[in-house]
mmCIF file of C-alpha atoms in Angstrom:
data_model
loop_
_atom_site.group_PDB
_atom_site.id
_atom_site.type_symbol
_atom_site.label_atom_id
_atom_site.label_comp_id
_atom_site.label_asym_id
_atom_site.label_seq_id
_atom_site.Cartn_x
_atom_site.Cartn_y
_atom_site.Cartn_z
ATOM 1 C CA LYS A 291 -52.603 -43.530 4.489
ATOM 2 C CA GLN A 292 -49.452 -41.777 3.277
ATOM 3 C CA GLU A 293 -46.354 -43.936 3.038
ATOM 4 C CA VAL A 294 -42.879 -42.761 2.079
ATOM 5 C CA THR A 295 -40.240 -45.100 0.681
ATOM 6 C CA GLN A 296 -36.587 -44.375 -0.022
ATOM 7 C CA ILE A 297 -34.443 -46.422 -2.354
ATOM 8 C CA PRO A 298 -31.702 -47.492 -2.056
ATOM 9 C CA ALA A 299 -31.416 -48.061 1.688
ATOM 10 C CA ALA A 300 -27.643 -47.702 1.439
ATOM 11 C CA LEU A 301 -25.221 -46.488 -1.201
ATOM 12 C CA SER A 302 -21.440 -46.425 -1.454
ATOM 13 C CA VAL A 303 -19.768 -44.344 -4.176
ATOM 14 C CA PRO A 304 -16.252 -43.114 -4.945
ATOM 15 C CA GLU A 305 -15.467 -39.453 -4.401
ATOM 16 C CA GLY A 306 -16.374 -37.224 -7.337
ATOM 17 C CA GLU A 307 -19.277 -39.310 -8.565
ATOM 18 C CA ASN A 308 -22.676 -37.771 -9.277
ATOM 19 C CA LEU A 309 -25.520 -39.641 -7.602
ATOM 20 C CA VAL A 310 -29.301 -39.737 -7.289
ATOM 21 C CA LEU A 311 -31.333 -40.637 -4.226
ATOM 22 C CA ASN A 312 -34.978 -41.603 -4.673
ATOM 23 C CA CYS A 313 -38.071 -40.939 -2.598
ATOM 24 C CA SER A 314 -41.583 -42.135 -3.410
ATOM 25 C CA PHE A 315 -44.881 -41.402 -1.702
ATOM 26 C CA THR A 316 -48.288 -43.009 -2.064
ATOM 27 C CA ASP A 317 -50.640 -40.012 -1.802
ATOM 28 C CA SER A 318 -50.021 -37.097 -4.158
ATOM 29 C CA ALA A 319 -52.008 -34.675 -1.951
ATOM 30 C CA ILE A 320 -49.013 -33.076 -0.272
ATOM 31 C CA TYR A 321 -48.208 -29.517 0.791
ATOM 32 C CA ASN A 322 -44.462 -29.849 0.398
ATOM 33 C CA LEU A 323 -41.556 -32.280 0.411
ATOM 34 C CA GLN A 324 -38.381 -31.676 2.354
ATOM 35 C CA TRP A 325 -34.977 -33.337 2.115
ATOM 36 C CA PHE A 326 -32.834 -33.611 5.246
ATOM 37 C CA ARG A 327 -29.377 -34.801 6.116
ATOM 38 C CA GLN A 328 -28.648 -36.632 9.385
ATOM 39 C CA ASP A 329 -25.186 -37.399 10.742
ATOM 40 C CA PRO A 330 -24.852 -40.352 13.162
ATOM 41 C CA GLY A 331 -26.389 -39.606 16.556
ATOM 42 C CA LYS A 332 -27.355 -36.069 15.535
ATOM 43 C CA GLY A 333 -30.472 -34.122 14.680
ATOM 44 C CA LEU A 334 -31.656 -33.385 11.147
ATOM 45 C CA THR A 335 -30.339 -30.602 8.922
ATOM 46 C CA SER A 336 -32.710 -29.223 6.301
ATOM 47 C CA LEU A 337 -31.282 -29.333 2.771
ATOM 48 C CA LEU A 338 -34.109 -28.370 0.421
ATOM 49 C CA LEU A 339 -37.861 -27.817 0.556
ATOM 50 C CA ILE A 340 -40.055 -28.121 -2.538
ATOM 51 C CA GLN A 341 -43.584 -26.773 -2.352
ATOM 52 C CA SER A 342 -46.312 -28.792 -4.043
ATOM 53 C CA SER A 343 -46.571 -26.218 -6.851
ATOM 54 C CA GLN A 344 -42.838 -26.400 -7.635
ATOM 55 C CA ARG A 345 -40.929 -28.899 -9.757
ATOM 56 C CA GLU A 346 -37.405 -28.468 -8.401
ATOM 57 C CA GLN A 347 -35.115 -26.621 -6.024
ATOM 58 C CA THR A 348 -31.356 -26.160 -6.117
ATOM 59 C CA SER A 349 -28.778 -25.357 -3.487
ATOM 60 C CA GLY A 350 -25.107 -25.567 -4.388
ATOM 61 C CA ARG A 351 -24.304 -29.117 -5.486
ATOM 62 C CA LEU A 352 -27.791 -30.327 -4.569
ATOM 63 C CA ASN A 353 -30.844 -30.426 -6.802
ATOM 64 C CA ALA A 354 -34.186 -31.833 -5.730
ATOM 65 C CA SER A 355 -37.073 -32.545 -8.095
ATOM 66 C CA LEU A 356 -40.715 -33.286 -7.417
ATOM 67 C CA ASP A 357 -43.261 -35.093 -9.584
ATOM 68 C CA LYS A 358 -46.481 -35.120 -7.592
ATOM 69 C CA SER A 359 -48.507 -37.005 -10.165
ATOM 70 C CA SER A 360 -46.170 -39.992 -10.025
ATOM 71 C CA GLY A 361 -45.460 -39.629 -6.309
ATOM 72 C CA ARG A 362 -41.718 -39.271 -6.721
ATOM 73 C CA SER A 363 -38.869 -36.997 -5.722
ATOM 74 C CA THR A 364 -35.166 -37.259 -6.413
ATOM 75 C CA LEU A 365 -32.172 -35.666 -4.741
ATOM 76 C CA TYR A 366 -29.227 -35.210 -7.082
ATOM 77 C CA ILE A 367 -25.788 -34.689 -5.536
ATOM 78 C CA ALA A 368 -23.083 -33.497 -7.913
ATOM 79 C CA ALA A 369 -19.380 -34.217 -7.480
ATOM 80 C CA SER A 370 -19.800 -36.113 -4.220
ATOM 81 C CA GLN A 371 -17.283 -35.581 -1.389
ATOM 82 C CA PRO A 372 -16.436 -37.669 1.699
ATOM 83 C CA GLY A 373 -18.116 -34.954 3.794
ATOM 84 C CA ASP A 374 -21.403 -35.821 2.087
ATOM 85 C CA SER A 375 -21.422 -39.167 3.921
ATOM 86 C CA ALA A 376 -24.585 -39.201 6.032
ATOM 87 C CA THR A 377 -28.149 -40.471 6.024
ATOM 88 C CA TYR A 378 -30.484 -38.577 3.704
ATOM 89 C CA LEU A 379 -34.169 -38.451 4.611
ATOM 90 C CA CYS A 380 -37.155 -37.200 2.677
ATOM 91 C CA ALA A 381 -40.360 -36.086 4.362
ATOM 92 C CA VAL A 382 -43.774 -35.106 3.050
ATOM 93 C CA ASP A 383 -46.101 -32.610 4.699
ATOM 94 C CA THR A 384 -49.601 -33.972 4.304
ATOM 95 C CA GLY A 385 -51.236 -30.702 5.279
ATOM 96 C CA GLY A 386 -52.858 -32.241 8.356
ATOM 97 C CA PHE A 387 -50.007 -31.114 10.619
ATOM 98 C CA LYS A 388 -48.339 -34.487 10.225
ATOM 99 C CA THR A 389 -45.019 -34.926 8.470
ATOM 100 C CA ILE A 390 -44.265 -38.421 7.205
ATOM 101 C CA PHE A 391 -40.635 -39.492 6.824
ATOM 102 C CA GLY A 392 -38.983 -42.203 4.807
ATOM 103 C CA ALA A 393 -36.467 -44.531 6.469
ATOM 104 C CA GLY A 394 -33.576 -42.789 4.733
ATOM 105 C CA THR A 395 -30.678 -43.642 2.436
ATOM 106 C CA ARG A 396 -27.283 -44.139 4.106
ATOM 107 C CA LEU A 397 -24.630 -42.665 1.825
ATOM 108 C CA PHE A 398 -20.924 -43.399 2.073
ATOM 109 C CA VAL A 399 -18.532 -41.493 -0.166
ATOM 110 C CA LYS A 400 -15.113 -43.114 -0.381
ATOM 111 C CA ALA A 401 -12.021 -40.898 -0.626
ATOM 112 C CA ASP B 975 -30.844 -17.014 16.463
ATOM 113 C CA THR B 976 -29.353 -20.027 18.193
ATOM 114 C CA GLY B 977 -31.562 -22.634 16.529
ATOM 115 C CA VAL B 978 -33.690 -25.271 18.225
ATOM 116 C CA SER B 979 -32.261 -26.546 21.501
ATOM 117 C CA GLN B 980 -33.153 -29.645 23.506
ATOM 118 C CA ASP B 981 -32.316 -30.647 27.033
ATOM 119 C CA PRO B 982 -31.009 -33.040 28.167
ATOM 120 C CA ARG B 983 -29.030 -34.471 25.279
ATOM 121 C CA HIS B 984 -28.860 -37.895 26.906
ATOM 122 C CA LYS B 985 -30.998 -39.540 29.568
ATOM 123 C CA ILE B 986 -30.565 -42.957 31.114
ATOM 124 C CA THR B 987 -33.391 -44.078 33.362
ATOM 125 C CA LYS B 988 -34.686 -47.231 34.943
ATOM 126 C CA ARG B 989 -37.894 -48.862 33.810
ATOM 127 C CA GLY B 990 -40.878 -47.398 35.597
ATOM 128 C CA GLN B 991 -39.376 -43.961 36.193
ATOM 129 C CA ASN B 992 -40.807 -40.738 34.761
ATOM 130 C CA VAL B 993 -38.736 -38.527 32.476
ATOM 131 C CA THR B 994 -39.257 -35.038 31.078
ATOM 132 C CA PHE B 995 -37.595 -33.470 28.070
ATOM 133 C CA ARG B 996 -37.505 -29.819 27.116
ATOM 134 C CA CYS B 997 -37.448 -28.163 23.697
ATOM 135 C CA ASP B 998 -36.762 -24.495 23.030
ATOM 136 C CA PRO B 999 -37.808 -23.626 19.459
ATOM 137 C CA ILE B 1000 -36.559 -20.792 17.296
ATOM 138 C CA SER B 1001 -38.208 -17.809 18.949
ATOM 139 C CA GLU B 1002 -40.272 -16.528 16.002
ATOM 140 C CA HIS B 1003 -41.664 -19.958 15.087
ATOM 141 C CA ASN B 1004 -45.277 -20.642 15.997
ATOM 142 C CA ARG B 1005 -45.243 -24.354 15.096
ATOM 143 C CA LEU B 1006 -43.548 -27.007 17.210
ATOM 144 C CA TYR B 1007 -43.316 -30.735 16.533
ATOM 145 C CA TRP B 1008 -42.147 -33.746 18.528
ATOM 146 C CA TYR B 1009 -40.871 -36.906 16.820
ATOM 147 C CA ARG B 1010 -39.434 -40.214 17.943
ATOM 148 C CA GLN B 1011 -36.688 -41.970 16.015
ATOM 149 C CA THR B 1012 -35.387 -45.503 16.492
ATOM 150 C CA LEU B 1013 -32.236 -46.920 14.964
ATOM 151 C CA GLY B 1014 -32.366 -47.262 11.190
ATOM 152 C CA GLN B 1015 -35.754 -45.593 10.871
ATOM 153 C CA GLY B 1016 -36.964 -42.140 9.945
ATOM 154 C CA PRO B 1017 -38.532 -39.931 12.604
ATOM 155 C CA GLU B 1018 -42.123 -40.797 13.560
ATOM 156 C CA PHE B 1019 -44.515 -37.948 14.257
ATOM 157 C CA LEU B 1020 -45.715 -37.742 17.876
ATOM 158 C CA THR B 1021 -47.468 -34.416 18.317
ATOM 159 C CA TYR B 1022 -47.803 -30.874 16.988
ATOM 160 C CA PHE B 1023 -48.432 -27.468 18.554
ATOM 161 C CA GLN B 1024 -49.523 -24.258 16.918
ATOM 162 C CA ASN B 1025 -48.639 -21.617 19.483
ATOM 163 C CA GLU B 1026 -49.860 -23.121 22.781
ATOM 164 C CA ALA B 1027 -52.554 -25.331 21.245
ATOM 165 C CA GLN B 1028 -51.848 -29.027 20.769
ATOM 166 C CA LEU B 1029 -53.610 -29.679 17.463
ATOM 167 C CA GLU B 1030 -52.541 -33.190 16.558
ATOM 168 C CA LYS B 1031 -51.461 -36.291 18.419
ATOM 169 C CA SER B 1032 -50.284 -39.559 16.955
ATOM 170 C CA ARG B 1033 -51.767 -42.804 18.170
ATOM 171 C CA LEU B 1034 -48.149 -43.617 19.069
ATOM 172 C CA LEU B 1035 -48.590 -41.159 21.917
ATOM 173 C CA SER B 1036 -50.039 -43.471 24.527
ATOM 174 C CA ASP B 1037 -51.583 -42.327 27.793
ATOM 175 C CA ARG B 1038 -48.119 -42.429 29.342
ATOM 176 C CA PHE B 1039 -46.969 -39.576 27.100
ATOM 177 C CA SER B 1040 -47.970 -35.961 27.573
ATOM 178 C CA ALA B 1041 -46.729 -32.779 25.963
ATOM 179 C CA GLU B 1042 -47.259 -29.143 26.786
ATOM 180 C CA ARG B 1043 -46.301 -25.803 25.334
ATOM 181 C CA PRO B 1044 -47.216 -23.165 27.881
ATOM 182 C CA LYS B 1045 -47.499 -19.644 26.496
ATOM 183 C CA GLY B 1046 -46.515 -20.895 23.066
ATOM 184 C CA SER B 1047 -42.807 -20.832 23.844
ATOM 185 C CA PHE B 1048 -40.799 -23.846 25.025
ATOM 186 C CA SER B 1049 -42.336 -27.305 25.118
ATOM 187 C CA THR B 1050 -41.984 -30.307 27.401
ATOM 188 C CA LEU B 1051 -42.538 -33.971 26.648
ATOM 189 C CA GLU B 1052 -43.097 -36.226 29.651
ATOM 190 C CA ILE B 1053 -43.061 -40.005 29.630
ATOM 191 C CA GLN B 1054 -44.506 -41.679 32.695
ATOM 192 C CA ARG B 1055 -43.675 -45.215 33.832
ATOM 193 C CA THR B 1056 -41.018 -45.650 31.172
ATOM 194 C CA GLU B 1057 -40.677 -48.978 29.376
ATOM 195 C CA GLN B 1058 -37.686 -50.410 27.513
ATOM 196 C CA GLY B 1059 -39.569 -49.857 24.259
ATOM 197 C CA ASP B 1060 -39.454 -46.118 24.915
ATOM 198 C CA SER B 1061 -35.695 -46.132 24.280
ATOM 199 C CA ALA B 1062 -35.206 -43.887 21.254
ATOM 200 C CA MET B 1063 -34.065 -40.464 20.087
ATOM 201 C CA TYR B 1064 -36.702 -37.803 20.769
ATOM 202 C CA LEU B 1065 -36.510 -34.948 18.297
ATOM 203 C CA CYS B 1066 -38.110 -31.531 18.397
ATOM 204 C CA ALA B 1067 -38.596 -29.262 15.398
ATOM 205 C CA SER B 1068 -40.080 -25.821 14.816
ATOM 206 C CA SER B 1069 -41.246 -23.780 11.857
ATOM 207 C CA PHE B 1070 -43.339 -20.874 10.702
ATOM 208 C CA GLY B 1071 -46.832 -21.728 9.497
ATOM 209 C CA GLY B 1072 -47.382 -22.429 5.809
ATOM 210 C CA ALA B 1073 -46.284 -24.847 3.125
ATOM 211 C CA ARG B 1074 -43.224 -22.845 2.093
ATOM 212 C CA TYR B 1075 -41.525 -22.976 5.466
ATOM 213 C CA GLU B 1076 -38.964 -25.569 6.462
ATOM 214 C CA GLN B 1077 -38.873 -27.461 9.718
ATOM 215 C CA TYR B 1078 -35.726 -26.903 11.767
ATOM 216 C CA PHE B 1079 -34.673 -29.689 14.089
ATOM 217 C CA GLY B 1080 -32.921 -29.708 17.416
ATOM 218 C CA PRO B 1081 -30.058 -32.103 18.284
ATOM 219 C CA GLY B 1082 -32.405 -34.567 19.973
ATOM 220 C CA THR B 1083 -32.560 -36.270 23.366
ATOM 221 C CA ARG B 1084 -31.321 -39.849 23.430
ATOM 222 C CA LEU B 1085 -33.342 -41.864 25.981
ATOM 223 C CA THR B 1086 -32.118 -45.218 27.233
ATOM 224 C CA VAL B 1087 -34.421 -47.189 29.527
ATOM 225 C CA THR B 1088 -32.650 -49.975 31.436
#
């Protein structure tokens, strides 16, 4: 059974700091891994998708990596801003139509 | 392209009542997903449609829950005889088929059962 874990559960950093969010999964047989952002009381916004054959994806200040063999992904945020404050979720597509989410990391960037 | 829309955005109902939620996916997307999210947790998969066919259902989807996607367009999620434990955010997402396509989420419907 696929399980997804995100560490840390919460993180507070000063503005301008570079930071790394972690996501681990128990079964390496995945189709893709997707990172999302969720603002309080809102739906999810897709940030990056990494296919199982890829090692990383970049979008602006965001870089996501994937190591299937070790069951790990990281989301790197460069030069953090107060507007980056949100919950960040990772999700794995197991290929059986199900997508399994982690519980998320709540990020607070202090001005 | 207006994105994924959900209606209503908020629903307050009394225990035992039936409720129905609607999801309108991005028009070109053939895949549609329903999730449930409770406070402090990630979304939990409920069910999945490819076009009009419901191909996967979670065991979380008890007999009181039913979902449809007539004609492969919009979808409805109905909860019968609501219970307080059904209080949650219900999220809908859509995508193209294939591993390289992202899921796009709607704003969600917040259900409160009193």
